[in-house]
Amino acid sequence: MVGVIGLGYVGLPLATAFAEAGFPVLGFDTDPSKVEALRAGRCYIRHLDAGRLAALVADGRLEPTTDLDRLGEPDALLLCVPTPLTPQREPDLSFVRSTAEAVARRLRPGQLVILESTTYPGTTEEVLRPALEAGGLAAEEDFLLAYSPEREDPGNPVHSTRSTPKVVGGMGAASRDAAVALYETIVPRVVAVSSPFLVEATTPTENIFRAVNIALVNELKLVFDRMGIDVWEVLDAAATKPFGFMRFDPGPGWGGHCIPVDPFYLSWKAREHGQTARFVELAGEVNVQMPEHVVGKVLRALNDRGKPVRGSRVLVLGLAYKKNVDDPRESPAFEVIDRLLGLGARVSYHDPFIPKAPAMRTWPELPAMESVALTAETLQGADAVVLITDHEGVDYALVAEHAPLVIDTRGVYREARANVVKA
Ligand SMILES: NC(=O)c1ccc[n+]([C@@H]2O[C@H](COP(=O)([O-])OP(=O)(O)OC[C@H]3O[C@@H](n4cnc5c(N)ncnc54)[C@H](O)[C@@H]3O)[C@@H](O)[C@H]2O)c1
């Protein structure tokens, strides 16, 4: 039996993959509303196949539970709990620690424990191992311990949990081999490396690569904007080079639970070794200033039309951090909304996948908001539409036809239009 702890964006697809591979799966989550939803056949993550999931639950192949006393039942336990940053942008391992303590109390000989959460090099050895061994059993001798982080790309139409190779590092050969054998049942390729430590360095490398490249195109956007050059036209042209160039697109900032978070796990750990991860810090500096740039564009465009931002009606189009997902975590939309509200604008939003703006840990003061319908009337009633997320299926022709002003942060409108400002 496989146990998955944390049934979120990572844990739920993983639990599904193991259930479909024929394992009985026990899915643990401390949030009773998630467990109730799954038991009732409802899926709270839009891009997952709700029908498939409901069938697995109905057949008893995937059993969701809040009962941590059952942690001793599965042969393998996969920890998929959050690893956020503190308000001071330092690693917050409280979820990993509390989960490890809960597991340690029920750990039995022979169990395989695998950490899937993204973290800094050293977590498995320095944090997880002692917490688990506090129960009296020894890693590699009595129980098995490995690290293998998820490489989930929510909404990716090509790559899923089941098609993406997994990298695995074990506390010793027995742990490594057990983890490899387990993952080989659900993914096409498992790459075993020398230690958990090495895998813990691999994931930040993958995420920093993205963070830095996103910062690079965002900075180029600022530079080209000043020079009157359309960055999207430049990227379309550059992307015709068949080698030595990989396209990244600029936007209103960065978002999601990985890219704006994980790189800082490594830079924090690097400081302990007297080293500064300058590219990480620089990527952060560039990306976090993008919402301010967007708001500046809104101010200037309204000003050009003789309108002050105070009292203007601004419709934010898209709350999710990227297109076609319902995940608003770390979305730059919230900072744009917060700043516009602070300037006295009357802000509403439309997101087809997020009917109600959830309460955000980092934006506790934002008022409760619900997605408004995207109609000719709503668009005509707005002084400005700020396009933050380029979801497919949104009628962008309707937007351009009826909105008096559109601030486009995603390059949706390639042709020049009098009422569209690229930001
Ligand atoms: N979202 C991604 O695409 C992605 C990709 C790669 C890696 N990761 C990493 O995977 C980890 C999980 O991310 P996520 O996006 O799935 O988070 P998430 O917030 O969607 O899910 C985490 C779940 O864990 C539950 N939880 C919290 N504490 C718990 C506990 N003590 N016991 C049981 N359940 C608990 C929460 O209720 C939540 O449902 C993070 O470390 C993240 O960095 C995420």
Coordinates of C-alpha atoms and ligand atoms in Angstrom, one line a residue:
M1 CA 0.0 0.0 0.0
V2 CA 1.2 3.5 -0.9
G3 CA 0.4 6.5 1.4
V4 CA 0.5 10.0 0.0
I5 CA 0.6 12.8 2.6
G6 CA -0.7 16.2 1.3
L7 CA -3.3 15.9 -1.4
G8 CA -2.5 19.1 -3.3
Y9 CA -1.2 20.0 -6.7
V10 CA 1.6 17.4 -6.3
G11 CA 0.2 14.8 -4.0
L12 CA -3.2 14.3 -5.7
P13 CA -1.8 13.4 -9.2
L14 CA 0.8 11.2 -7.5
A15 CA -1.8 9.3 -5.5
T16 CA -3.9 8.9 -8.7
A17 CA -0.8 7.6 -10.6
F18 CA -0.2 4.9 -7.9
A19 CA -3.8 4.0 -7.7
E20 CA -4.0 3.5 -11.5
A21 CA -0.8 1.4 -11.3
G22 CA -2.7 -1.0 -9.1
F23 CA -1.6 0.0 -5.6
P24 CA -4.1 0.5 -2.9
V25 CA -3.5 4.2 -2.0
L26 CA -4.3 6.0 1.3
G27 CA -4.3 9.7 0.8
F28 CA -3.7 11.9 3.9
D29 CA -4.6 15.5 4.2
T30 CA -5.1 17.7 7.3
D31 CA -7.6 19.8 5.5
P32 CA -11.0 18.1 6.0
S33 CA -12.7 20.0 3.2
K34 CA -10.3 18.4 0.7
V35 CA -10.9 14.9 2.0
E36 CA -14.7 15.5 2.1
A37 CA -14.6 16.8 -1.5
L38 CA -12.7 13.8 -2.7
R39 CA -14.9 11.4 -0.8
A40 CA -17.9 13.0 -2.5
G41 CA -16.4 12.5 -5.9
R42 CA -15.4 16.1 -6.4
C43 CA -12.0 17.3 -7.5
Y44 CA -10.7 20.7 -6.4
I45 CA -7.9 20.9 -9.0
R46 CA -9.2 22.0 -12.3
H47 CA -6.7 20.4 -14.7
L48 CA -7.0 16.9 -13.2
D49 CA -9.4 14.3 -14.6
A50 CA -12.2 14.5 -12.1
G51 CA -14.1 11.5 -13.5
R52 CA -11.0 9.3 -13.3
L53 CA -10.3 10.4 -9.7
A54 CA -13.9 9.9 -8.6
A55 CA -13.9 6.4 -10.1
L56 CA -10.7 5.5 -8.1
V57 CA -12.3 6.8 -4.9
A58 CA -15.6 5.0 -5.6
D59 CA -13.7 1.7 -6.2
G60 CA -11.9 2.1 -3.0
R61 CA -8.5 2.2 -4.8
L62 CA -7.8 5.6 -3.5
E63 CA -9.0 6.3 0.0
P64 CA -8.7 9.9 1.3
T65 CA -8.4 10.4 5.0
T66 CA -7.6 13.0 7.7
D67 CA -6.7 10.2 10.2
L68 CA -3.0 10.4 10.7
D69 CA -3.2 7.4 13.1
R70 CA -3.3 5.3 9.8
L71 CA 0.2 6.5 8.8
G72 CA 1.5 3.1 10.0
E73 CA -0.6 1.2 7.4
P74 CA 1.1 2.0 4.0
D75 CA 4.4 0.3 3.0
A76 CA 5.6 3.5 1.4
L77 CA 4.8 7.1 2.6
L78 CA 5.3 10.0 0.2
L79 CA 5.5 13.5 1.8
C80 CA 4.0 16.1 -0.5
V81 CA 3.4 18.9 2.0
P82 CA 4.0 22.6 1.3
T83 CA 7.4 24.3 1.7
P84 CA 6.7 28.0 1.6
L85 CA 8.8 31.0 2.6
T86 CA 8.4 33.0 5.8
P87 CA 7.5 36.7 5.5
Q88 CA 11.3 37.3 5.8
R89 CA 11.8 35.1 2.7
E90 CA 13.4 32.3 4.6
P91 CA 12.5 28.5 4.3
D92 CA 9.5 27.5 6.3
L93 CA 9.9 23.8 6.9
S94 CA 7.1 23.7 9.6
F95 CA 4.9 21.5 7.4
V96 CA 7.7 19.0 6.8
R97 CA 8.6 19.0 10.5
S98 CA 5.1 18.4 11.7
T99 CA 4.5 15.7 9.1
A100 CA 7.8 14.0 10.1
E101 CA 6.8 14.1 13.7
A102 CA 3.4 12.6 12.9
V103 CA 5.1 9.8 10.9
A104 CA 7.7 9.1 13.5
R105 CA 5.0 8.3 16.1
R106 CA 3.6 5.6 13.8
L107 CA 6.7 4.5 11.9
R108 CA 7.2 0.7 11.7
P109 CA 10.2 -1.3 10.6
G110 CA 10.4 -1.8 6.8
Q111 CA 8.5 1.3 5.9
L112 CA 9.8 3.5 3.1
V113 CA 9.5 7.2 3.6
I114 CA 10.2 9.5 0.6
L115 CA 10.2 13.3 0.8
E116 CA 8.7 14.9 -2.4
S117 CA 8.5 18.5 -1.3
T118 CA 11.0 20.9 -2.8
T119 CA 13.6 22.1 -0.3
Y120 CA 17.3 23.0 0.2
P121 CA 20.3 20.6 0.1
G122 CA 20.6 18.9 3.5
T123 CA 16.9 18.7 4.5
T124 CA 16.5 14.9 4.3
E125 CA 19.7 14.3 6.3
E126 CA 19.6 17.2 8.7
V127 CA 15.8 17.7 9.3
L128 CA 13.8 14.7 8.2
R129 CA 16.1 11.9 9.4
P130 CA 16.5 13.1 13.0
A131 CA 12.8 13.8 13.3
L132 CA 11.9 10.3 12.0
E133 CA 14.6 8.6 14.1
A134 CA 13.3 10.2 17.2
G135 CA 10.8 7.4 17.3
G136 CA 13.6 5.0 18.0
L137 CA 14.1 3.4 14.5
A138 CA 17.3 3.9 12.4
A139 CA 17.2 5.1 8.8
E140 CA 18.5 2.5 6.2
E141 CA 18.7 -0.1 9.0
D142 CA 15.1 -0.2 10.3
F143 CA 13.2 1.9 7.8
L144 CA 14.1 3.3 4.4
L145 CA 14.5 7.0 3.6
A146 CA 14.8 8.7 0.2
Y147 CA 14.3 12.0 -1.5
S148 CA 12.6 12.4 -4.9
P149 CA 11.0 15.8 -5.6
E150 CA 8.0 16.2 -7.8
R151 CA 8.4 17.8 -11.2
E152 CA 4.8 18.8 -11.7
D153 CA 3.9 21.4 -14.3
P154 CA 0.2 22.0 -13.7
G155 CA -1.8 22.3 -16.9
N156 CA 1.1 21.1 -19.2
P157 CA -0.7 19.4 -22.0
V158 CA 2.3 17.3 -23.0
H159 CA 4.1 16.2 -19.7
S160 CA 2.3 14.8 -16.7
T161 CA 3.3 13.0 -13.5
R162 CA 3.3 9.7 -15.4
S163 CA 5.5 10.9 -18.3
T164 CA 8.2 12.8 -16.5
P165 CA 11.4 11.1 -15.3
K166 CA 12.0 11.1 -11.6
V167 CA 15.4 11.7 -9.9
V168 CA 15.9 9.7 -6.7
G169 CA 18.5 9.7 -3.9
G170 CA 18.4 7.2 -1.0
M171 CA 20.0 7.4 2.4
G172 CA 21.8 4.2 1.4
A173 CA 21.6 1.5 -1.3
A174 CA 18.6 -0.2 0.2
S175 CA 16.6 3.0 0.4
R176 CA 17.6 4.0 -3.1
D177 CA 16.7 0.7 -4.6
A178 CA 13.3 0.5 -2.9
A179 CA 12.4 4.1 -4.0
V180 CA 13.5 3.3 -7.6
A181 CA 11.5 0.1 -7.7
L182 CA 8.4 2.0 -6.5
Y183 CA 8.6 4.9 -8.9
E184 CA 9.4 2.5 -11.8
T185 CA 5.8 1.4 -11.6
I186 CA 4.5 4.9 -12.5
V187 CA 7.1 6.8 -14.6
P188 CA 9.0 5.8 -17.8
R189 CA 12.4 6.5 -16.3
V190 CA 13.9 6.8 -12.8
V191 CA 17.3 8.4 -12.4
A192 CA 19.2 7.2 -9.3
V193 CA 21.9 9.6 -8.0
S194 CA 24.4 9.3 -5.2
S195 CA 22.4 10.8 -2.3
P196 CA 19.4 12.8 -1.3
F197 CA 21.8 15.7 -0.9
L198 CA 22.5 15.6 -4.7
V199 CA 18.8 15.5 -5.6
E200 CA 18.1 18.4 -3.2
A201 CA 20.6 20.4 -5.3
T202 CA 19.0 19.3 -8.6
T203 CA 15.5 20.7 -8.1
P204 CA 16.7 24.3 -7.2
T205 CA 18.9 24.1 -10.3
E206 CA 15.9 23.4 -12.5
N207 CA 13.8 26.1 -10.8
I208 CA 16.6 28.7 -10.8
F209 CA 17.1 28.1 -14.5
R210 CA 13.5 29.2 -15.0
A211 CA 13.5 32.0 -12.5
V212 CA 16.6 33.6 -14.0
N213 CA 15.4 33.3 -17.6
I214 CA 12.0 34.8 -16.7
A215 CA 13.9 37.7 -15.0
L216 CA 16.0 38.1 -18.2
V217 CA 13.0 38.4 -20.6
N218 CA 11.2 40.6 -18.0
E219 CA 14.3 42.9 -17.9
L220 CA 14.6 42.9 -21.7
K221 CA 10.9 43.9 -21.8
L222 CA 11.7 47.0 -19.7
V223 CA 14.7 47.9 -21.8
F224 CA 12.9 47.4 -25.1
D225 CA 9.8 49.2 -23.9
R226 CA 11.9 52.3 -23.3
M227 CA 13.4 52.0 -26.7
G228 CA 10.0 51.6 -28.4
I229 CA 10.7 48.0 -29.4
D230 CA 8.0 45.3 -29.1
V231 CA 9.6 42.5 -27.0
W232 CA 7.2 39.9 -28.3
E233 CA 8.1 40.6 -31.9
V234 CA 11.7 40.3 -30.9
L235 CA 11.1 37.0 -29.2
D236 CA 9.1 35.6 -32.2
A237 CA 12.1 36.4 -34.4
A238 CA 14.7 35.1 -32.0
A239 CA 12.8 31.9 -31.5
T240 CA 13.4 31.0 -35.2
K241 CA 17.0 30.2 -34.3
P242 CA 17.1 26.4 -34.2
F243 CA 19.9 26.1 -31.7
G244 CA 21.4 28.0 -28.7
F245 CA 18.2 29.9 -27.8
M246 CA 15.3 28.8 -25.6
R247 CA 12.2 31.0 -25.5
F248 CA 10.8 32.4 -22.3
D249 CA 8.0 34.9 -22.3
P250 CA 7.8 38.1 -20.2
G251 CA 4.8 38.8 -18.1
P252 CA 3.5 40.8 -15.1
G253 CA 6.0 39.1 -12.7
W254 CA 6.3 35.6 -11.6
G255 CA 4.1 33.2 -9.7
G256 CA 3.2 29.7 -8.5
H257 CA 4.4 27.7 -5.5
C258 CA 7.8 26.9 -7.1
I259 CA 9.6 29.5 -9.1
P260 CA 9.2 32.5 -6.8
V261 CA 9.9 30.3 -3.7
D262 CA 12.4 27.4 -4.3
P263 CA 15.4 29.5 -5.5
F264 CA 15.4 31.3 -2.1
Y265 CA 15.7 28.0 -0.3
L266 CA 19.1 27.5 -2.0
S267 CA 20.2 31.1 -1.5
W268 CA 19.3 30.9 2.2
K269 CA 21.4 27.7 2.5
A270 CA 24.2 29.2 0.5
R271 CA 24.6 32.0 3.1
E272 CA 25.3 29.3 5.7
H273 CA 28.3 28.4 3.6
G274 CA 29.5 32.0 3.2
Q275 CA 28.4 32.2 -0.4
T276 CA 25.9 34.6 -2.0
A277 CA 23.7 33.2 -4.8
R278 CA 23.7 36.5 -6.8
F279 CA 21.8 35.3 -9.8
V280 CA 19.0 34.1 -7.5
E281 CA 18.8 37.4 -5.7
L282 CA 19.0 39.4 -8.9
A283 CA 16.2 37.3 -10.6
G284 CA 14.1 38.0 -7.5
E285 CA 14.8 41.8 -7.7
V286 CA 13.8 42.0 -11.3
N287 CA 10.7 39.8 -11.1
V288 CA 9.2 41.4 -8.0
Q289 CA 9.3 44.9 -9.6
M290 CA 7.2 43.8 -12.6
P291 CA 3.8 44.4 -10.9
E292 CA 4.9 48.0 -10.1
H293 CA 5.8 48.4 -13.8
V294 CA 2.4 47.2 -14.8
V295 CA 0.7 49.6 -12.4
G296 CA 2.9 52.4 -13.8
K297 CA 1.6 51.6 -17.3
V298 CA -2.0 51.7 -16.1
L299 CA -1.4 55.1 -14.5
R300 CA 0.2 56.6 -17.6
A301 CA -2.4 55.2 -20.0
L302 CA -5.2 56.6 -17.9
N303 CA -3.4 59.9 -17.6
D304 CA -3.0 60.0 -21.4
R305 CA -6.8 59.7 -21.5
G306 CA -7.3 62.5 -19.0
K307 CA -8.3 60.2 -16.2
P308 CA -6.9 60.0 -12.7
V309 CA -6.5 56.4 -11.3
R310 CA -8.5 57.4 -8.2
G311 CA -12.1 56.5 -8.9
S312 CA -11.3 54.7 -12.2
R313 CA -12.8 51.3 -12.7
V314 CA -10.2 48.7 -13.4
L315 CA -11.0 45.2 -14.5
V316 CA -8.2 42.7 -13.9
L317 CA -8.3 39.9 -16.4
G318 CA -6.9 36.7 -14.9
L319 CA -6.0 36.0 -11.3
A320 CA -4.2 32.7 -11.8
Y321 CA -0.4 32.9 -11.9
K322 CA -0.3 31.3 -15.4
K323 CA -2.7 30.4 -18.1
N324 CA -5.2 27.5 -17.9
V325 CA -4.7 26.7 -14.2
D326 CA -6.9 27.6 -11.2
D327 CA -3.9 28.2 -9.0
P328 CA -3.5 31.8 -7.7
R329 CA -0.6 31.2 -5.4
E330 CA 2.0 34.0 -5.5
S331 CA 0.2 35.4 -8.5
P332 CA 1.3 38.9 -9.4
A333 CA -2.4 39.8 -9.9
F334 CA -2.7 40.3 -6.2
E335 CA 0.0 42.9 -6.0
V336 CA -1.4 44.7 -9.0
I337 CA -4.8 44.7 -7.3
D338 CA -3.4 45.8 -4.0
R339 CA -1.5 48.7 -5.5
L340 CA -4.4 49.9 -7.6
L341 CA -6.8 49.8 -4.6
G342 CA -4.2 51.7 -2.7
L343 CA -4.3 54.4 -5.4
G344 CA -8.0 54.7 -5.1
A345 CA -9.1 52.6 -8.1
R346 CA -12.3 50.6 -8.1
V347 CA -11.0 47.1 -8.9
S348 CA -12.9 44.0 -10.1
Y349 CA -11.6 40.9 -11.8
H350 CA -12.6 38.1 -14.2
D351 CA -11.0 34.7 -14.1
P352 CA -13.0 31.8 -15.6
F353 CA -11.2 29.3 -13.3
I354 CA -11.3 31.2 -10.1
P355 CA -14.9 32.2 -9.3
K356 CA -14.0 33.6 -5.9
A357 CA -10.7 35.1 -4.9
P358 CA -9.3 33.0 -2.1
A359 CA -7.9 34.6 1.1
M360 CA -4.2 34.8 0.5
R361 CA -1.7 34.5 3.2
T362 CA 0.5 37.2 1.8
W363 CA -2.4 39.6 1.0
P364 CA -4.6 39.3 4.1
E365 CA -5.9 42.9 3.8
L366 CA -7.4 42.4 0.3
P367 CA -11.2 42.6 0.2
A368 CA -13.3 39.5 -0.7
M369 CA -13.9 39.5 -4.5
E370 CA -15.8 37.4 -6.9
S371 CA -15.2 37.0 -10.6
V372 CA -17.5 39.2 -12.7
A373 CA -18.9 38.1 -16.1
L374 CA -16.9 39.1 -19.1
T375 CA -19.6 40.8 -21.2
A376 CA -19.6 43.8 -23.6
E377 CA -21.3 45.8 -20.8
T378 CA -18.7 45.0 -18.1
L379 CA -15.9 45.8 -20.6
Q380 CA -17.5 49.1 -21.6
G381 CA -18.0 50.0 -18.0
A382 CA -14.3 49.7 -17.2
D383 CA -11.9 52.5 -17.6
A384 CA -9.1 50.0 -18.1
V385 CA -8.7 46.3 -18.4
V386 CA -5.4 44.9 -17.1
L387 CA -4.7 41.5 -18.8
I388 CA -2.6 39.5 -16.3
T389 CA -3.3 35.9 -17.3
D390 CA -3.7 34.8 -20.9
H391 CA -6.1 31.9 -20.2
E392 CA -7.2 30.1 -23.4
G393 CA -11.0 30.3 -24.1
V394 CA -11.3 34.0 -23.1
D395 CA -12.8 36.0 -25.9
Y396 CA -9.9 38.5 -26.4
A397 CA -11.6 39.9 -29.5
L398 CA -14.6 40.9 -27.4
V399 CA -12.2 42.5 -24.9
A400 CA -10.4 44.6 -27.5
E401 CA -13.7 45.5 -29.2
H402 CA -15.5 46.8 -26.1
A403 CA -12.8 47.9 -23.5
P404 CA -11.8 51.5 -23.9
L405 CA -8.3 50.6 -22.7
V406 CA -6.4 47.3 -22.4
I407 CA -3.1 47.0 -20.6
D408 CA -1.6 43.8 -22.1
T409 CA 1.1 42.2 -20.0
R410 CA 1.2 38.9 -21.9
G411 CA 1.6 39.9 -25.6
V412 CA -1.9 38.6 -26.4
Y413 CA -2.5 41.4 -28.9
R414 CA 0.3 41.3 -31.5
E415 CA -1.2 43.8 -33.9
A416 CA -1.0 47.5 -32.9
R417 CA -4.4 48.8 -31.7
A418 CA -5.3 52.3 -30.5
N419 CA -6.9 51.0 -27.2
V420 CA -4.2 48.4 -26.3
V421 CA -1.0 49.3 -24.4
K422 CA 1.6 46.6 -24.0
A423 CA 3.1 46.4 -20.6
Ligands
LIG1 N1 2.8 22.8 -7.4 C1 3.7 22.3 -8.2 O1 3.6 22.3 -9.4 C2 5.0 21.7 -7.6 C3 5.9 21.2 -8.5 C4 7.1 20.7 -8.0 C5 7.2 20.6 -6.6 N2 6.3 21.1 -5.7 C6 6.5 21.0 -4.3 O2 5.7 20.1 -3.8 C7 5.3 20.4 -2.4 C8 3.8 20.5 -2.3 O3 3.3 21.5 -3.2 P1 1.8 21.5 -3.7 O4 1.7 22.5 -4.8 O5 1.3 20.2 -3.9 O6 1.1 22.2 -2.4 P2 -0.4 22.2 -2.0 O7 -0.6 23.3 -1.0 O8 -1.3 22.2 -3.2 O9 -0.7 20.9 -1.2 C9 -0.2 20.5 0.0 C10 -1.3 19.8 0.8 O10 -0.7 19.3 2.0 C11 -1.7 19.4 3.0 N3 -1.0 19.4 4.3 C12 -0.3 20.4 4.9 N4 0.3 19.9 6.0 C13 -0.1 18.6 6.1 C14 0.2 17.6 7.1 N5 0.9 17.8 8.2 N6 -0.3 16.4 6.9 C15 -1.1 16.1 5.8 N7 -1.4 17.0 4.8 C16 -0.9 18.3 5.0 C17 -2.4 20.7 2.7 O11 -3.7 20.7 3.2 C18 -2.5 20.7 1.1 O12 -3.6 20.0 0.7 C19 6.0 21.8 -2.2 O13 7.2 21.5 -1.6 C20 6.2 22.3 -3.6 O14 7.3 23.2 -3.6 C21 5.2 21.7 -6.2

